[in-house]
Amino acid sequence: MGLGLVPLGIAFGVLVTHSGLAWWWASLFATLIYAGSFEFLLVGLVGAVAPLATVALTALLVNIRHVFYALSFPLHRVRGRAARTYSTFALTDEAFALTTGEQARSWPGGRILWLQVFMHLYWAGSATAGALLGSLIPESVQGLDFALTALFTVLALDALRDRRGDLPTPALALLSALAARLAFPDQLLPAAFGLFTAGLLIRHFVAERRRADA
């Protein structure tokens, strides 16, 4: 998993320098923010001098899934206030996927914590390397800002193969994007995330009510 983060981190570092920011911004983002998808978005927001409220709303909508991760993440196994604080901060998609599987149910807290530490180091180190090497990569190279989107697209396709009957989810995502495009063209991404989240919640409550009635 750590090695899988390396090309993404390098792509992020290169994107930072090609966007006109100093190389150390990549290290700062990767170390202190440590939210890959939001970091890619943040480069564009910083470059566009987006209002702070827009940045905050985008961060909330992009990372709101971590609230649900916390429901099943084995934080209770991590001992110590400082260790738990860091483990909460370092709860990423990859850490969640690795620590909530069947094989990870017997892992001690130390293994969970060090897994998160090493993935953090992989990400921050590769982002710094990409930023330092950014000047060697021509600006004509296209698609670096799409690297993380491509990763999540592949993960989404894998999830669809495992749950072939869950077609409403991608349909709901598409409808949310189209509605946001028509109603809020200047705030497409936050609006689409908001509509999609609301749609998922409504679908969940409707499904729960149907189960209760049955």
GROMACS .gro file of C-alpha atoms in nm:
model
  214
    1MET     CA    1   0.000   0.000   0.000
    2GLY     CA    2   0.285   0.235   0.080
    3LEU     CA    3   0.452   0.172  -0.254
    4GLY     CA    4   0.120   0.245  -0.421
    5LEU     CA    5   0.124   0.590  -0.262
    6VAL     CA    6   0.464   0.676  -0.408
    7PRO     CA    7   0.362   0.753  -0.770
    8LEU     CA    8   0.062   0.948  -0.646
    9GLY     CA    9   0.279   1.148  -0.407
   10ILE     CA   10   0.530   1.222  -0.680
   11ALA     CA   11   0.248   1.335  -0.911
   12PHE     CA   12   0.119   1.562  -0.635
   13GLY     CA   13   0.462   1.714  -0.574
   14VAL     CA   14   0.512   1.781  -0.945
   15LEU     CA   15   0.165   1.936  -0.966
   16VAL     CA   16   0.251   2.173  -0.680
   17THR     CA   17   0.565   2.309  -0.847
   18HIS     CA   18   0.402   2.327  -1.190
   19SER     CA   19   0.123   2.532  -1.033
   20GLY     CA   20   0.376   2.801  -0.939
   21LEU     CA   21   0.408   2.718  -0.569
   22ALA     CA   22   0.740   2.666  -0.392
   23TRP     CA   23   0.849   2.302  -0.351
   24TRP     CA   24   0.812   2.311   0.027
   25TRP     CA   25   0.437   2.362  -0.006
   26ALA     CA   26   0.415   1.997  -0.114
   27SER     CA   27   0.590   1.887   0.205
   28LEU     CA   28   0.369   2.114   0.416
   29PHE     CA   29   0.044   1.994   0.258
   30ALA     CA   30   0.144   1.626   0.273
   31THR     CA   31   0.261   1.644   0.635
   32LEU     CA   32   0.002   1.869   0.799
   33ILE     CA   33  -0.310   1.814   0.587
   34TYR     CA   34  -0.251   1.451   0.483
   35ALA     CA   35  -0.572   1.413   0.285
   36GLY     CA   36  -0.471   1.314  -0.066
   37SER     CA   37  -0.788   1.397  -0.256
   38PHE     CA   38  -0.831   1.732  -0.081
   39GLU     CA   39  -0.463   1.816  -0.128
   40PHE     CA   40  -0.499   1.783  -0.506
   41LEU     CA   41  -0.803   2.010  -0.493
   42LEU     CA   42  -0.628   2.252  -0.259
   43VAL     CA   43  -0.354   2.322  -0.514
   44GLY     CA   44  -0.614   2.455  -0.755
   45LEU     CA   45  -0.796   2.646  -0.482
   46VAL     CA   46  -0.475   2.813  -0.365
   47GLY     CA   47  -0.378   2.895  -0.722
   48ALA     CA   48  -0.720   3.052  -0.782
   49VAL     CA   49  -0.701   3.242  -0.449
   50ALA     CA   50  -1.033   3.089  -0.348
   51PRO     CA   51  -1.214   3.241  -0.046
   52LEU     CA   52  -1.143   3.072   0.285
   53ALA     CA   53  -1.510   2.977   0.321
   54THR     CA   54  -1.495   2.790  -0.011
   55VAL     CA   55  -1.181   2.606   0.099
   56ALA     CA   56  -1.340   2.512   0.432
   57LEU     CA   57  -1.664   2.390   0.271
   58THR     CA   58  -1.473   2.187   0.012
   59ALA     CA   59  -1.260   2.028   0.285
   60LEU     CA   60  -1.573   1.937   0.482
   61LEU     CA   61  -1.753   1.780   0.189
   62VAL     CA   62  -1.449   1.592   0.056
   63ASN     CA   63  -1.348   1.452   0.395
   64ILE     CA   64  -1.688   1.399   0.555
   65ARG     CA   65  -1.660   1.026   0.479
   66HIS     CA   66  -1.405   1.001   0.761
   67VAL     CA   67  -1.687   1.055   1.010
   68PHE     CA   68  -1.834   0.723   0.897
   69TYR     CA   69  -1.491   0.556   0.891
   70ALA     CA   70  -1.459   0.629   1.262
   71LEU     CA   71  -1.761   0.409   1.336
   72SER     CA   72  -1.572   0.090   1.253
   73PHE     CA   73  -1.204   0.192   1.272
   74PRO     CA   74  -1.038  -0.001   1.561
   75LEU     CA   75  -0.919   0.308   1.750
   76HIS     CA   76  -0.996   0.137   2.082
   77ARG     CA   77  -0.692  -0.088   2.030
   78VAL     CA   78  -0.452   0.207   2.013
   79ARG     CA   79  -0.318   0.292   2.358
   80GLY     CA   80  -0.226   0.638   2.483
   81ARG     CA   81  -0.381   0.980   2.425
   82ALA     CA   82  -0.105   1.101   2.192
   83ALA     CA   83  -0.114   0.778   1.990
   84ARG     CA   84  -0.492   0.794   1.956
   85THR     CA   85  -0.479   1.159   1.852
   86TYR     CA   86  -0.229   1.082   1.577
   87SER     CA   87  -0.419   0.769   1.470
   88THR     CA   88  -0.735   0.978   1.433
   89PHE     CA   89  -0.546   1.238   1.228
   90ALA     CA   90  -0.386   0.970   1.009
   91LEU     CA   91  -0.713   0.786   0.934
   92THR     CA   92  -0.700   0.769   0.554
   93ASP     CA   93  -0.889   0.559   0.301
   94GLU     CA   94  -0.595   0.320   0.277
   95ALA     CA   95  -0.555   0.287   0.655
   96PHE     CA   96  -0.926   0.219   0.693
   97ALA     CA   97  -0.924  -0.044   0.419
   98LEU     CA   98  -0.628  -0.227   0.573
   99THR     CA   99  -0.734  -0.218   0.939
  100THR     CA  100  -1.101  -0.310   0.908
  101GLY     CA  101  -1.060  -0.627   0.704
  102GLU     CA  102  -1.102  -0.980   0.832
  103GLN     CA  103  -0.727  -1.043   0.871
  104ALA     CA  104  -0.675  -0.723   1.072
  105ARG     CA  105  -0.915  -0.811   1.352
  106SER     CA  106  -0.634  -0.960   1.560
  107TRP     CA  107  -0.382  -0.680   1.497
  108PRO     CA  108  -0.258  -0.503   1.813
  109GLY     CA  109  -0.275  -0.126   1.846
  110GLY     CA  110   0.098  -0.087   1.788
  111ARG     CA  111   0.078  -0.247   1.446
  112ILE     CA  112  -0.214  -0.026   1.346
  113LEU     CA  113  -0.032   0.287   1.460
  114TRP     CA  114   0.296   0.205   1.286
  115LEU     CA  115   0.108   0.115   0.968
  116GLN     CA  116  -0.035   0.467   0.968
  117VAL     CA  117   0.303   0.623   1.045
  118PHE     CA  118   0.475   0.449   0.755
  119MET     CA  119   0.199   0.536   0.508
  120HIS     CA  120   0.226   0.898   0.622
  121LEU     CA  121   0.602   0.888   0.561
  122TYR     CA  122   0.553   0.731   0.218
  123TRP     CA  123   0.311   1.005   0.118
  124ALA     CA  124   0.507   1.301   0.258
  125GLY     CA  125   0.840   1.169   0.130
  126SER     CA  126   0.717   1.099  -0.223
  127ALA     CA  127   0.539   1.436  -0.240
  128THR     CA  128   0.862   1.612  -0.140
  129ALA     CA  129   1.060   1.411  -0.393
  130GLY     CA  130   0.811   1.496  -0.666
  131ALA     CA  131   0.828   1.864  -0.581
  132LEU     CA  132   1.209   1.865  -0.587
  133LEU     CA  133   1.211   1.679  -0.918
  134GLY     CA  134   0.931   1.890  -1.060
  135SER     CA  135   1.168   2.121  -1.244
  136LEU     CA  136   1.308   1.820  -1.435
  137ILE     CA  137   0.967   1.718  -1.566
  138PRO     CA  138   0.840   1.931  -1.856
  139GLU     CA  139   0.519   2.126  -1.801
  140SER     CA  140   0.382   1.975  -2.122
  141VAL     CA  141   0.314   1.648  -1.935
  142GLN     CA  142  -0.063   1.627  -1.895
  143GLY     CA  143  -0.278   1.436  -1.648
  144LEU     CA  144  -0.084   1.472  -1.321
  145ASP     CA  145  -0.382   1.645  -1.159
  146PHE     CA  146  -0.595   1.346  -1.259
  147ALA     CA  147  -0.376   1.086  -1.085
  148LEU     CA  148  -0.582   1.060  -0.766
  149THR     CA  149  -0.910   1.077  -0.957
  150ALA     CA  150  -0.791   0.784  -1.167
  151LEU     CA  151  -0.708   0.585  -0.852
  152PHE     CA  152  -1.053   0.637  -0.703
  153THR     CA  153  -1.213   0.556  -1.039
  154VAL     CA  154  -1.039   0.218  -1.039
  155LEU     CA  155  -1.139   0.157  -0.677
  156ALA     CA  156  -1.499   0.247  -0.762
  157LEU     CA  157  -1.501   0.004  -1.054
  158ASP     CA  158  -1.368  -0.272  -0.829
  159ALA     CA  159  -1.641  -0.196  -0.575
  160LEU     CA  160  -1.906  -0.214  -0.846
  161ARG     CA  161  -1.782  -0.557  -0.951
  162ASP     CA  162  -1.820  -0.676  -0.593
  163ARG     CA  163  -2.169  -0.525  -0.561
  164ARG     CA  164  -2.328  -0.554  -0.902
  165GLY     CA  165  -2.674  -0.489  -0.762
  166ASP     CA  166  -2.580  -0.148  -0.621
  167LEU     CA  167  -2.648   0.045  -0.943
  168PRO     CA  168  -2.837   0.330  -0.771
  169THR     CA  169  -2.512   0.460  -0.619
  170PRO     CA  170  -2.334   0.550  -0.946
  171ALA     CA  171  -2.667   0.666  -1.087
  172LEU     CA  172  -2.715   0.893  -0.784
  173ALA     CA  173  -2.361   1.028  -0.827
  174LEU     CA  174  -2.426   1.107  -1.193
  175LEU     CA  175  -2.758   1.277  -1.117
  176SER     CA  176  -2.593   1.481  -0.840
  177ALA     CA  177  -2.322   1.600  -1.078
  178LEU     CA  178  -2.575   1.691  -1.349
  179ALA     CA  179  -2.798   1.876  -1.103
  180ALA     CA  180  -2.501   2.068  -0.963
  181ARG     CA  181  -2.388   2.153  -1.316
  182LEU     CA  182  -2.729   2.299  -1.400
  183ALA     CA  183  -2.809   2.470  -1.069
  184PHE     CA  184  -2.466   2.570  -0.935
  185PRO     CA  185  -2.218   2.588  -1.227
  186ASP     CA  186  -1.980   2.815  -1.035
  187GLN     CA  187  -1.968   2.579  -0.734
  188LEU     CA  188  -1.991   2.249  -0.917
  189LEU     CA  189  -1.776   2.032  -0.691
  190PRO     CA  190  -1.909   2.137  -0.347
  191ALA     CA  191  -2.267   2.130  -0.475
  192ALA     CA  192  -2.227   1.785  -0.631
  193PHE     CA  193  -2.073   1.646  -0.311
  194GLY     CA  194  -2.351   1.801  -0.102
  195LEU     CA  195  -2.629   1.664  -0.322
  196PHE     CA  196  -2.467   1.320  -0.335
  197THR     CA  197  -2.427   1.308   0.044
  198ALA     CA  198  -2.789   1.416   0.093
  199GLY     CA  199  -2.906   1.154  -0.156
  200LEU     CA  200  -2.713   0.878   0.022
  201LEU     CA  201  -2.860   0.979   0.358
  202ILE     CA  202  -3.214   0.989   0.219
  203ARG     CA  203  -3.168   0.648   0.057
  204HIS     CA  204  -3.033   0.507   0.383
  205PHE     CA  205  -3.327   0.633   0.591
  206VAL     CA  206  -3.580   0.510   0.333
  207ALA     CA  207  -3.418   0.164   0.330
  208GLU     CA  208  -3.418   0.151   0.711
  209ARG     CA  209  -3.786   0.245   0.725
  210ARG     CA  210  -3.873  -0.024   0.471
  211ARG     CA  211  -3.689  -0.284   0.679
  212ALA     CA  212  -3.872  -0.169   0.991
  213ASP     CA  213  -4.209  -0.190   0.817
  214ALA     CA  214  -4.129  -0.535   0.681
   0.00000   0.00000   0.00000
